[in-house]
CSV table of C-alpha atoms in Angstrom, one decimal:
chain,number,residue,atom,x,y,z
U,1,MET,CA,-46.5,-170.1,-122.5
U,2,ILE,CA,-44.3,-171.3,-124.9
U,3,LYS,CA,-40.9,-169.4,-125.8
U,4,THR,CA,-38.3,-169.9,-127.7
U,5,THR,CA,-34.5,-169.2,-126.6
U,6,SER,CA,-34.3,-166.0,-129.5
U,7,MET,CA,-37.6,-164.5,-127.5
U,8,LEU,CA,-36.0,-165.1,-124.3
U,9,ILE,CA,-32.9,-163.4,-124.9
U,10,GLN,CA,-34.3,-160.7,-126.7
U,11,GLN,CA,-36.2,-160.4,-123.1
U,12,TYR,CA,-33.4,-160.5,-121.3
U,13,ASN,CA,-31.2,-158.6,-122.9
U,14,THR,CA,-30.8,-156.3,-120.3
U,15,TYR,CA,-29.0,-158.9,-118.4
U,16,ALA,CA,-24.7,-159.0,-118.9
U,17,ASN,CA,-25.7,-162.6,-119.9
U,18,PRO,CA,-28.9,-163.5,-121.1
U,19,ALA,CA,-28.1,-167.6,-121.1
U,20,ALA,CA,-27.3,-167.8,-118.0
U,21,LYS,CA,-30.8,-166.4,-117.0
U,22,ILE,CA,-32.6,-168.7,-119.0
U,23,ALA,CA,-30.2,-171.3,-117.4
U,24,ARG,CA,-31.1,-170.1,-113.4
U,25,MET,CA,-35.2,-170.2,-115.3
U,26,VAL,CA,-34.4,-173.9,-116.2
U,27,LYS,CA,-32.6,-175.1,-112.7
U,28,SER,CA,-35.7,-173.0,-110.2
U,29,GLY,CA,-37.9,-174.6,-112.4
U,30,ASP,CA,-39.7,-171.2,-114.4
U,31,LEU,CA,-39.1,-172.7,-117.7
U,32,VAL,CA,-39.6,-176.1,-119.1
U,33,PRO,CA,-37.4,-177.6,-121.1
U,34,ILE,CA,-39.5,-179.1,-124.4
U,35,ILE,CA,-36.8,-180.1,-127.0
U,36,LYS,CA,-33.5,-177.8,-128.0
U,37,GLY,CA,-34.6,-174.1,-128.7
U,38,LEU,CA,-38.0,-174.3,-126.7
U,39,TYR,CA,-39.7,-173.8,-123.9
U,40,GLU,CA,-42.7,-173.8,-121.5
U,41,THR,CA,-43.6,-171.3,-118.7
U,42,ASP,CA,-46.4,-173.5,-117.5
U,43,ARG,CA,-45.2,-177.3,-116.8
U,44,SER,CA,-49.6,-178.4,-115.8
U,45,ILE,CA,-50.3,-178.1,-119.8
U,46,PRO,CA,-52.0,-180.8,-121.7
U,47,GLY,CA,-49.3,-182.1,-123.8
U,48,HIS,CA,-51.2,-182.0,-127.2
U,49,TYR,CA,-51.3,-178.4,-126.8
U,50,LEU,CA,-47.3,-178.4,-128.0
U,51,ALA,CA,-47.8,-181.0,-130.7
U,52,GLY,CA,-47.8,-178.7,-133.7
U,53,ILE,CA,-45.0,-176.5,-132.4
U,54,ILE,CA,-42.4,-179.1,-130.9
U,55,TYR,CA,-42.2,-180.5,-135.1
U,56,GLY,CA,-44.3,-179.4,-138.2
U,57,PRO,CA,-45.3,-178.9,-140.2
U,58,SER,CA,-47.7,-181.6,-138.3
U,59,TYR,CA,-51.1,-182.5,-136.8
U,60,LEU,CA,-52.3,-184.8,-134.0
U,61,SER,CA,-53.4,-188.2,-135.6
U,62,PHE,CA,-53.3,-191.9,-135.5
U,63,GLU,CA,-54.1,-193.2,-132.1
U,64,PHE,CA,-54.0,-190.3,-130.0
U,65,ALA,CA,-56.7,-188.7,-132.5
U,66,LEU,CA,-58.9,-192.2,-132.7
U,67,ALA,CA,-59.4,-191.9,-128.5
U,68,TRP,CA,-60.0,-188.4,-129.1
U,69,HIS,CA,-62.8,-189.0,-131.2
U,70,GLY,CA,-64.1,-192.0,-128.9
U,71,LEU,CA,-63.7,-195.0,-131.4
U,72,ILE,CA,-60.3,-196.6,-129.4
U,73,PRO,CA,-60.7,-197.6,-125.8
U,74,GLU,CA,-57.5,-197.2,-124.5
U,75,ALA,CA,-56.1,-194.2,-123.2
U,76,VAL,CA,-53.5,-193.3,-125.5
U,77,TYR,CA,-50.1,-192.0,-123.3
U,78,ALA,CA,-47.9,-190.9,-126.7
U,79,PHE,CA,-49.1,-187.6,-128.4
U,80,THR,CA,-49.3,-188.8,-132.1
U,81,SER,CA,-49.1,-186.3,-135.2
U,82,ALA,CA,-48.9,-186.7,-139.3
U,83,THR,CA,-46.7,-185.2,-140.9
U,84,CYS,CA,-45.4,-185.3,-144.6
U,85,GLY,CA,-42.1,-184.8,-146.5
U,86,LYS,CA,-39.9,-185.9,-144.1
U,87,LYS,CA,-39.7,-189.3,-144.4
U,88,ARG,CA,-38.5,-190.8,-141.5
U,89,LYS,CA,-40.6,-191.3,-137.3
U,90,LYS,CA,-39.5,-188.5,-135.1
U,91,GLN,CA,-40.0,-189.2,-131.5
U,92,TYR,CA,-39.0,-186.7,-128.9
U,93,SER,CA,-39.0,-187.7,-125.1
U,94,THR,CA,-40.5,-184.3,-122.9
U,95,PRO,CA,-41.9,-182.9,-119.8
U,96,PHE,CA,-44.9,-183.1,-121.5
U,97,GLY,CA,-44.8,-186.8,-122.6
U,98,VAL,CA,-43.8,-188.7,-126.1
U,99,PHE,CA,-44.5,-187.3,-129.2
U,100,THR,CA,-44.1,-189.3,-132.4
U,101,TYR,CA,-44.4,-188.1,-136.2
U,102,ARG,CA,-44.8,-190.0,-138.9
U,103,ASP,CA,-45.2,-188.9,-142.4
U,104,ILE,CA,-48.2,-189.5,-144.8
U,105,PRO,CA,-48.4,-189.0,-148.6
U,106,THR,CA,-48.3,-185.4,-149.3
U,107,PRO,CA,-51.6,-185.1,-151.5
U,108,ALA,CA,-53.5,-185.9,-148.0
U,109,PHE,CA,-52.0,-183.9,-146.0
U,110,PRO,CA,-53.9,-180.6,-145.3
U,111,TYR,CA,-57.4,-182.3,-145.6
U,112,GLY,CA,-59.7,-183.1,-142.9
U,113,THR,CA,-58.1,-181.4,-140.0
U,114,ARG,CA,-59.9,-179.3,-137.0
U,115,LEU,CA,-58.0,-176.2,-135.6
U,116,TYR,CA,-59.3,-175.8,-132.2
U,117,GLU,CA,-58.1,-173.5,-129.1
U,118,GLU,CA,-58.1,-173.6,-125.9
U,119,ASN,CA,-56.7,-171.8,-122.3
U,120,GLY,CA,-54.7,-169.5,-125.2
U,121,TYR,CA,-53.3,-172.4,-127.5
U,122,GLY,CA,-53.8,-173.6,-130.7
U,123,PHE,CA,-53.7,-176.8,-132.0
U,124,VAL,CA,-54.9,-179.1,-134.7
U,125,ILE,CA,-55.8,-182.7,-135.1
U,126,SER,CA,-57.5,-184.7,-137.6
U,127,SER,CA,-61.3,-185.6,-137.6
U,128,ALA,CA,-62.4,-189.2,-136.9
U,129,GLU,CA,-62.1,-190.2,-140.3
U,130,LYS,CA,-58.4,-188.9,-141.8
U,131,ALA,CA,-57.1,-190.6,-138.3
U,132,VAL,CA,-58.6,-193.5,-139.5
U,133,CYS,CA,-57.1,-193.5,-142.9
U,134,ASP,CA,-53.5,-191.8,-141.8
U,135,TYR,CA,-53.1,-195.0,-139.4
U,136,LEU,CA,-54.1,-197.2,-142.2
U,137,TYR,CA,-51.0,-195.7,-144.5
U,138,THR,CA,-48.3,-197.0,-141.7
U,139,CYS,CA,-50.1,-200.7,-141.7
U,140,SER,CA,-48.3,-203.0,-143.2
U,141,PRO,CA,-51.1,-204.3,-146.5
U,142,CYS,CA,-54.5,-206.3,-145.3
U,143,ALA,CA,-54.8,-209.4,-148.0
U,144,ASN,CA,-58.8,-208.4,-148.4
U,145,ARG,CA,-61.7,-207.4,-146.6
U,146,LYS,CA,-62.0,-210.3,-143.5
U,147,GLU,CA,-58.8,-209.0,-142.5
U,148,LEU,CA,-59.3,-204.8,-142.6
U,149,ARG,CA,-61.6,-205.8,-140.4
U,150,GLN,CA,-59.7,-207.6,-138.3
U,151,LEU,CA,-57.6,-205.2,-138.3
U,152,LEU,CA,-59.9,-202.4,-137.5
U,153,PHE,CA,-61.8,-203.7,-135.1
U,154,ASP,CA,-59.7,-206.6,-133.5
U,155,ASP,CA,-56.4,-205.4,-132.9
U,156,LEU,CA,-57.3,-201.7,-133.0
U,157,ARG,CA,-60.2,-202.3,-131.2
U,158,ILE,CA,-62.1,-199.3,-133.2
U,159,ASP,CA,-65.7,-199.0,-131.6
U,160,LYS,CA,-67.8,-200.6,-134.3
U,161,GLU,CA,-71.1,-198.3,-133.6
U,162,ALA,CA,-68.5,-195.0,-133.7
U,163,PHE,CA,-67.4,-196.7,-137.0
U,164,ARG,CA,-70.8,-196.9,-138.5
U,165,ASN,CA,-71.3,-192.9,-137.5
U,166,ILE,CA,-68.6,-191.9,-139.2
U,167,ASP,CA,-69.2,-189.8,-142.3
U,168,VAL,CA,-68.8,-192.6,-145.0
U,169,TYR,CA,-68.7,-190.6,-147.7
U,170,GLU,CA,-65.6,-188.0,-146.0
U,171,MET,CA,-63.8,-191.2,-145.1
U,172,MET,CA,-63.9,-192.8,-149.1
U,173,ALA,CA,-62.9,-188.6,-150.3
U,174,LEU,CA,-60.0,-189.1,-148.3
U,175,ALA,CA,-59.4,-192.8,-148.2
U,176,GLY,CA,-58.4,-192.2,-152.4
U,177,LEU,CA,-55.4,-190.1,-151.6
U,178,TYR,CA,-53.5,-191.9,-149.9
U,179,HIS,CA,-53.2,-194.8,-152.9
U,180,THR,CA,-53.1,-197.6,-150.8
U,181,ALA,CA,-54.2,-201.5,-150.8
U,182,ASN,CA,-55.5,-200.7,-147.8
U,183,HIS,CA,-57.3,-197.5,-148.6
U,184,LYS,CA,-58.7,-199.4,-151.9
U,185,LEU,CA,-60.0,-201.9,-149.3
U,186,LEU,CA,-61.5,-199.4,-147.0
U,187,ILE,CA,-63.4,-197.9,-149.9
U,188,SER,CA,-65.2,-201.1,-150.6
U,189,LEU,CA,-65.5,-202.1,-147.4
U,190,LEU,CA,-67.4,-199.1,-147.0
U,191,LYS,CA,-69.4,-199.1,-149.4
U,192,GLU,CA,-70.7,-202.3,-148.1
U,193,ILE,CA,-71.6,-200.6,-145.0
U,194,LYS,CA,-73.8,-198.0,-146.7
U,195,ARG,CA,-75.6,-201.0,-148.8
U,196,HIS,CA,-75.9,-202.8,-145.3
U,197,GLY,CA,-76.4,-200.2,-143.0
């Protein structure tokens, strides 16, 4: 269970020194420090449960979501999340893994996500379509559709069959919220896929 310092101080307010009690619990392993002021009581929980709590507002996206949805074959060892309005990349190394946060445009932020609940924890993750759009936002502009195909299918290694099974209309609607060259090329590529199947 996630606990903040203020929750713990309130919980142990009958102790002469609640901060010393917290320090002893950390030392004994009963509390695992995540970041300053945030602790977890269960060291075995999956890191993706914590991503939205460590830094927010945010949701899991980019490489983590692409792997989660089966679009890329590689295992992803960092919990990659999207934020908005932060203007810089953030990274936290914790006992639960590495958490990275990158900005996307504010108009695109609230769309294409879903809340999951597992084992008493909630986490928000992007759809496969949104994860592709978020990822393209962080990439240098491609010159044409051929370069975009190379980026998606060779560099990122997105499974072509899985890509064909995405919701083309949802991805086109989402891509229109980013206003970048890569997203214009993505819309063009999706129209081509839609025409040729």
